């Protein structure tokens, strides 16, 4: 799924909290009205409406994170015939359920309101009665969907429970996407969104390993999940590669193979611990070096010192002294300079 290099990256944020209560639901309707109509009732208008939405766009893909109270959305036949939106919207319910989907031809086997994902073809009508939720939505251009799913029109209104193959990975990937997008540079944002789109399409196609793109997307998502697990548990002494395998529920050989470029999963964990140790040496100058070592799972101070010297060509004490000298010499922007000094001493360890 090649990204359009000429497409700009942009971000917007909106909340009804900045709007007078009697205008809140109407303001929300104006905000999302370029895609779907919000059907308010008088009581809902009078009591106010809580809703906020972040929107990110990069590489031809649009991703939103929204939190709202219960509401009714509709895309009518008249609306479909008068606007030009023809892409697909995939709603991933991180909190709450999919709600009642109407105005579409659903199979009897389709689940009702569940925790899961629902797909909408914006070239067709629908009505959605949605409970309060946190929903992560990706808009995927129609040509991309059609290239991966032959009868893409049949996706309209389909619901996938998070129990379905790949659906759980989609949720985890999108939840991470919502957290990480604000901090990413444009190429990384495009890669993250692209992997999410591939996972979505593979999940709905029911063929998670059918294409090289789908396999790459799955590898990207699972590997990112493994790295997040490592970051979360970095200070736990019993963090091991098998802990990661068990937590993710994937085959050990598969996950180990995906970390070959980093020298293996065990090497990746050690490298992250060493870099975290280097950062703590700078940030926490009063913390004993041995405490940093034990706090990051090293069995002894000597083992830590040997590993640290192999990674950075200096001892932990030497790095700390260098950082302190820089702090004294450069009071403005000192943390950035100290970290820069730390990184220049590091060997490329993958």
Coordinates of C-alpha atoms in Angstrom, one line a residue:
X1 CA 0.0 0.0 0.0
X2 CA 2.3 2.8 -1.2
X3 CA 1.8 6.2 0.5
X4 CA 1.3 9.3 -1.5
X5 CA 4.5 11.3 -0.9
X6 CA 2.8 14.6 -1.9
X7 CA 0.0 14.3 0.7
X8 CA 0.6 16.5 3.7
X9 CA 0.4 15.4 7.3
X10 CA -1.9 17.3 9.5
X11 CA -3.6 17.1 12.9
X12 CA -6.7 18.8 14.3
X13 CA -8.4 18.6 17.7
X14 CA -11.9 19.5 18.7
X15 CA -13.9 19.4 22.0
X16 CA -17.5 20.5 22.7
X17 CA -16.3 21.7 26.2
X18 CA -15.4 25.0 24.7
X19 CA -18.9 25.5 23.3
X20 CA -22.0 26.8 25.3
X21 CA -24.1 23.8 26.5
X22 CA -27.1 24.5 24.2
X23 CA -24.7 24.6 21.2
X24 CA -22.6 21.5 22.0
X25 CA -24.5 18.8 20.1
X26 CA -25.0 21.2 17.1
X27 CA -21.3 22.0 17.2
X28 CA -20.5 18.3 17.1
X29 CA -22.9 17.9 14.1
X30 CA -21.1 20.7 12.3
X31 CA -17.7 19.1 13.1
X32 CA -18.5 15.7 11.6
X33 CA -21.1 16.8 9.1
X34 CA -18.7 16.5 6.2
X35 CA -19.0 12.7 6.6
X36 CA -22.2 11.8 8.4
X37 CA -25.3 13.5 9.8
X38 CA -26.0 13.7 13.5
X39 CA -29.6 13.3 14.4
X40 CA -30.2 15.3 17.6
X41 CA -33.4 15.4 19.7
X42 CA -34.6 18.4 21.7
X43 CA -33.8 16.9 25.1
X44 CA -30.2 16.0 24.0
X45 CA -29.7 19.6 22.7
X46 CA -30.9 21.1 26.0
X47 CA -28.8 19.0 28.4
X48 CA -25.6 19.4 26.4
X49 CA -23.3 16.9 24.7
X50 CA -19.8 15.8 25.6
X51 CA -17.6 14.9 22.7
X52 CA -14.0 15.3 21.6
X53 CA -12.1 14.1 18.5
X54 CA -8.5 14.1 17.3
X55 CA -7.8 13.7 13.6
X56 CA -4.6 12.7 12.0
X57 CA -3.9 12.4 8.3
X58 CA -0.8 11.2 6.5
X59 CA -0.1 9.2 3.3
X60 CA -3.6 9.3 2.1
X61 CA -5.1 7.8 5.2
X62 CA -7.1 9.5 7.9
X63 CA -7.3 8.3 11.5
X64 CA -9.5 9.7 14.3
X65 CA -9.9 9.1 18.0
X66 CA -13.3 10.2 19.4
X67 CA -15.0 10.0 22.7
X68 CA -18.7 10.8 22.7
X69 CA -21.9 10.3 24.6
X70 CA -24.6 8.2 23.0
X71 CA -25.8 9.5 19.6
X72 CA -27.5 8.6 16.4
X73 CA -25.6 8.9 13.1
X74 CA -27.1 8.6 9.6
X75 CA -25.9 8.7 6.0
X76 CA -29.0 8.9 3.9
X77 CA -29.6 8.0 0.3
X78 CA -30.0 11.7 -0.4
X79 CA -26.7 12.4 1.3
X80 CA -24.9 9.7 -0.6
X81 CA -26.2 11.0 -3.9
X82 CA -25.1 14.6 -3.3
X83 CA -21.6 14.4 -1.8
X84 CA -18.4 12.8 -3.2
X85 CA -17.2 10.7 -0.2
X86 CA -16.6 7.2 -1.6
X87 CA -14.1 5.8 0.9
X88 CA -14.6 3.3 3.6
X89 CA -14.8 4.0 7.4
X90 CA -13.7 1.3 9.8
X91 CA -14.9 2.0 13.4
X92 CA -12.8 0.2 16.1
X93 CA -14.5 0.4 19.5
X94 CA -11.7 0.7 22.1
X95 CA -14.4 1.3 24.7
X96 CA -18.1 0.6 24.4
X97 CA -19.9 -1.4 21.7
X98 CA -20.7 -1.1 18.0
X99 CA -24.3 -0.2 18.7
X100 CA -27.3 -0.9 16.4
X101 CA -26.5 -0.7 12.7
X102 CA -29.5 -0.1 10.4
X103 CA -30.3 0.7 6.8
X104 CA -28.0 -2.0 5.5
X105 CA -28.5 -5.5 4.3
X106 CA -27.0 -7.7 7.0
X107 CA -26.7 -11.4 7.1
X108 CA -28.6 -13.2 9.9
X109 CA -25.2 -14.4 11.2
X110 CA -23.9 -10.9 11.8
X111 CA -23.5 -10.2 15.5
X112 CA -25.5 -7.4 17.2
X113 CA -24.0 -4.7 19.3
X114 CA -20.6 -6.1 20.4
X115 CA -17.1 -5.0 21.3
X116 CA -15.6 -5.0 17.9
X117 CA -15.1 -3.3 14.6
X118 CA -17.8 -2.2 12.1
X119 CA -17.1 -1.3 8.4
X120 CA -19.1 1.3 6.4
X121 CA -19.0 2.0 2.7
X122 CA -19.6 5.7 2.4
X123 CA -21.1 5.1 -1.0
X124 CA -24.1 3.4 0.7
X125 CA -26.6 4.5 3.2
X126 CA -26.7 3.5 6.9
X127 CA -28.0 4.5 10.3
X128 CA -26.1 3.9 13.5
X129 CA -27.5 4.1 17.0
X130 CA -24.3 4.2 19.0
X131 CA -23.9 4.1 22.8
X132 CA -21.3 6.2 24.7
X133 CA -17.9 5.0 23.5
X134 CA -14.3 5.7 22.6
X135 CA -14.0 4.8 18.9
X136 CA -10.9 4.8 16.7
X137 CA -11.8 5.3 13.0
X138 CA -9.7 4.8 9.9
X139 CA -10.8 6.1 6.6
X140 CA -9.4 4.0 3.7
X141 CA -9.6 5.1 0.1
X142 CA -11.9 2.9 -2.0
X143 CA -9.3 1.8 -4.5
X144 CA -7.1 0.4 -1.7
X145 CA -10.0 -1.5 -0.2
X146 CA -11.1 -2.8 -3.7
X147 CA -7.5 -4.0 -4.4
X148 CA -7.6 -6.2 -1.3
X149 CA -11.2 -7.3 -1.2
X150 CA -12.9 -8.2 -4.4
X151 CA -16.5 -7.6 -3.5
X152 CA -15.8 -4.6 -1.3
X153 CA -19.4 -3.3 -1.4
X154 CA -20.3 -6.4 0.7
X155 CA -18.2 -5.1 3.5
X156 CA -20.9 -2.5 4.3
X157 CA -22.3 -2.9 7.8
X158 CA -20.2 -5.9 8.6
X159 CA -19.2 -6.3 12.2
X160 CA -16.2 -8.2 13.5
X161 CA -16.1 -9.2 17.2
X162 CA -12.7 -8.8 18.8
X163 CA -12.8 -12.6 19.1
X164 CA -12.4 -12.9 15.3
X165 CA -8.9 -13.7 13.8
X166 CA -6.7 -10.5 13.7
X167 CA -9.4 -8.3 15.2
X168 CA -7.7 -8.3 18.6
X169 CA -4.4 -7.2 16.9
X170 CA -6.3 -4.5 15.1
X171 CA -7.5 -3.1 18.5
X172 CA -4.1 -3.2 20.1
X173 CA -2.5 -1.6 17.0
X174 CA -5.1 1.2 16.8
X175 CA -4.9 1.8 20.5
X176 CA -1.1 2.3 20.2
X177 CA -1.6 4.4 17.1
X178 CA -3.8 6.8 19.0
X179 CA -1.1 7.2 21.7
X180 CA 1.9 7.4 19.4
X181 CA 0.8 9.4 16.4
X182 CA 1.2 12.8 18.1
X183 CA 4.9 12.1 18.7
X184 CA 5.9 10.6 15.4
X185 CA 7.6 12.1 12.4
X186 CA 5.8 11.9 9.1
X187 CA 7.4 8.7 7.7
X188 CA 6.8 6.8 10.9
X189 CA 3.2 8.1 11.1
X190 CA 2.6 6.8 7.5
X191 CA 4.1 3.4 8.3
X192 CA 1.9 3.1 11.4
X193 CA -1.3 4.1 9.6
X194 CA -0.4 1.9 6.6
X195 CA 0.1 -1.2 8.9
X196 CA -3.2 -0.5 10.5
X197 CA -5.0 -0.3 7.2
X198 CA -3.4 -3.6 6.1
X199 CA -4.4 -5.3 9.4
X200 CA -8.0 -4.1 9.0
X201 CA -8.3 -5.3 5.4
X202 CA -6.7 -8.7 6.3
X203 CA -9.1 -9.1 9.2
X204 CA -12.2 -8.4 7.1
X205 CA -10.9 -10.5 4.2
X206 CA -10.4 -13.5 6.6
X207 CA -7.0 -14.2 5.1
X208 CA -4.4 -12.9 7.4
X209 CA -1.5 -14.5 5.5
X210 CA -2.9 -14.2 1.9
X211 CA -0.6 -11.5 0.7
X212 CA 3.0 -10.2 1.4
X213 CA 1.5 -6.8 2.4
X214 CA -0.8 -8.5 4.9
X215 CA 2.1 -10.6 6.4
X216 CA 4.3 -7.5 6.6
X217 CA 1.5 -5.6 8.4
X218 CA 0.9 -8.4 10.8
X219 CA 4.7 -8.6 11.6
X220 CA 4.9 -4.8 12.1
X221 CA 1.9 -4.8 14.4
X222 CA 3.0 -7.8 16.5
X223 CA 6.6 -6.6 16.7
X224 CA 5.5 -3.2 17.8
X225 CA 3.3 -4.8 20.4
X226 CA 6.3 -6.8 21.7
X227 CA 8.4 -3.7 22.0
X228 CA 5.6 -1.9 23.9
X229 CA 5.5 -4.9 26.3
X230 CA 9.2 -4.7 26.8
X231 CA 9.0 -1.0 27.5
X232 CA 6.2 -1.5 30.1
X233 CA 8.1 -4.2 31.9
X234 CA 11.7 -2.9 31.5
X235 CA 12.2 -2.5 35.2
X236 CA 11.0 -6.0 36.1
X237 CA 13.8 -8.4 37.0
X238 CA 11.9 -11.4 35.5
X239 CA 11.4 -9.9 32.0
X240 CA 12.5 -12.6 29.6
X241 CA 11.8 -13.3 25.9
X242 CA 9.4 -16.1 27.0
X243 CA 7.4 -13.6 29.1
X244 CA 6.9 -11.6 25.9
X245 CA 5.9 -14.7 23.9
X246 CA 3.4 -15.8 26.5
X247 CA 1.9 -12.3 26.8
X248 CA 1.4 -12.0 23.1
X249 CA 0.2 -15.5 22.5
X250 CA 2.4 -16.0 19.4
X251 CA 4.7 -18.8 18.4
X252 CA 8.2 -18.4 19.9
X253 CA 10.0 -19.2 16.7
X254 CA 8.0 -16.6 14.8
X255 CA 8.6 -13.8 17.2
X256 CA 12.3 -14.7 17.6
X257 CA 12.7 -14.7 13.8
X258 CA 11.1 -11.2 13.6
X259 CA 13.7 -9.8 15.9
X260 CA 16.7 -11.2 14.0
X261 CA 17.7 -7.7 12.8
X262 CA 18.0 -6.7 16.4
X263 CA 20.2 -9.7 17.2
X264 CA 17.3 -11.6 18.8
X265 CA 14.7 -10.7 21.3
X266 CA 17.0 -11.2 24.3
X267 CA 19.5 -8.9 22.7
X268 CA 16.8 -6.3 22.1
X269 CA 15.7 -6.4 25.8
X270 CA 19.2 -6.0 27.0
X271 CA 19.9 -3.1 24.6
X272 CA 16.8 -1.3 25.7
X273 CA 17.8 -1.8 29.4
X274 CA 21.2 -0.4 28.7
X275 CA 19.8 2.6 27.0
X276 CA 17.4 3.2 29.8
X277 CA 20.3 2.9 32.2
X278 CA 22.2 5.5 30.3
X279 CA 19.3 7.8 30.4
X280 CA 18.8 7.3 34.2
X281 CA 22.5 8.0 34.8
X282 CA 21.9 11.4 33.4
X283 CA 18.4 12.1 34.8
X284 CA 19.0 10.7 38.2
X285 CA 22.6 11.7 39.2
X286 CA 21.9 11.0 42.9
X287 CA 20.8 7.4 42.3
X288 CA 23.5 4.8 43.0
X289 CA 24.8 3.1 39.8
X290 CA 24.2 -0.3 41.4
X291 CA 20.6 0.6 42.1
X292 CA 20.1 1.5 38.5
X293 CA 21.6 -1.8 37.4
X294 CA 19.5 -3.9 39.8
X295 CA 16.4 -1.9 38.9
X296 CA 16.8 -2.9 35.3
X297 CA 17.2 -6.6 35.9
X298 CA 20.9 -7.0 35.9
X299 CA 22.1 -9.7 38.3
X300 CA 25.2 -7.8 39.5
X301 CA 26.9 -4.5 39.2
X302 CA 29.9 -6.0 37.5
X303 CA 27.7 -7.7 34.8
X304 CA 26.0 -4.3 34.2
X305 CA 29.3 -2.5 33.9
X306 CA 30.7 -5.0 31.4
X307 CA 27.6 -4.8 29.3
X308 CA 27.5 -1.1 29.5
X309 CA 31.1 -0.7 28.4
X310 CA 30.5 -3.0 25.5
X311 CA 27.6 -0.9 24.3
X312 CA 28.9 2.6 24.9
X313 CA 32.7 2.3 25.1
X314 CA 32.7 4.0 28.5
X315 CA 31.8 2.9 32.0
X316 CA 28.6 4.0 33.7
X317 CA 30.6 6.2 36.0
X318 CA 32.5 7.8 33.2
X319 CA 29.2 8.6 31.3
X320 CA 27.7 10.1 34.5
X321 CA 30.7 12.3 35.0
X322 CA 30.7 13.4 31.4
X323 CA 27.0 14.3 31.7
X324 CA 27.5 16.2 34.9
X325 CA 30.3 18.3 33.3
X326 CA 28.0 19.1 30.4
X327 CA 25.2 20.1 32.8
X328 CA 27.5 22.5 34.6
X329 CA 28.9 23.9 31.3
X330 CA 25.5 24.2 29.5
X331 CA 22.7 25.2 31.9
X332 CA 20.4 26.0 29.0
X333 CA 19.2 22.9 27.1
X334 CA 21.4 20.8 29.3
X335 CA 19.3 17.6 29.2
X336 CA 19.3 17.6 25.4
X337 CA 23.1 18.1 25.3
X338 CA 23.7 15.4 27.9
X339 CA 21.6 12.9 26.0
X340 CA 23.4 13.9 22.8
X341 CA 26.7 13.2 24.5
X342 CA 25.4 9.8 25.6
X343 CA 24.2 8.8 22.1
X344 CA 27.5 9.8 20.5
X345 CA 29.3 7.3 22.7
X346 CA 27.0 4.5 21.8
X347 CA 27.8 1.8 19.3
X348 CA 25.1 1.0 16.8
X349 CA 23.4 -1.9 18.4
X350 CA 20.4 -2.3 16.2

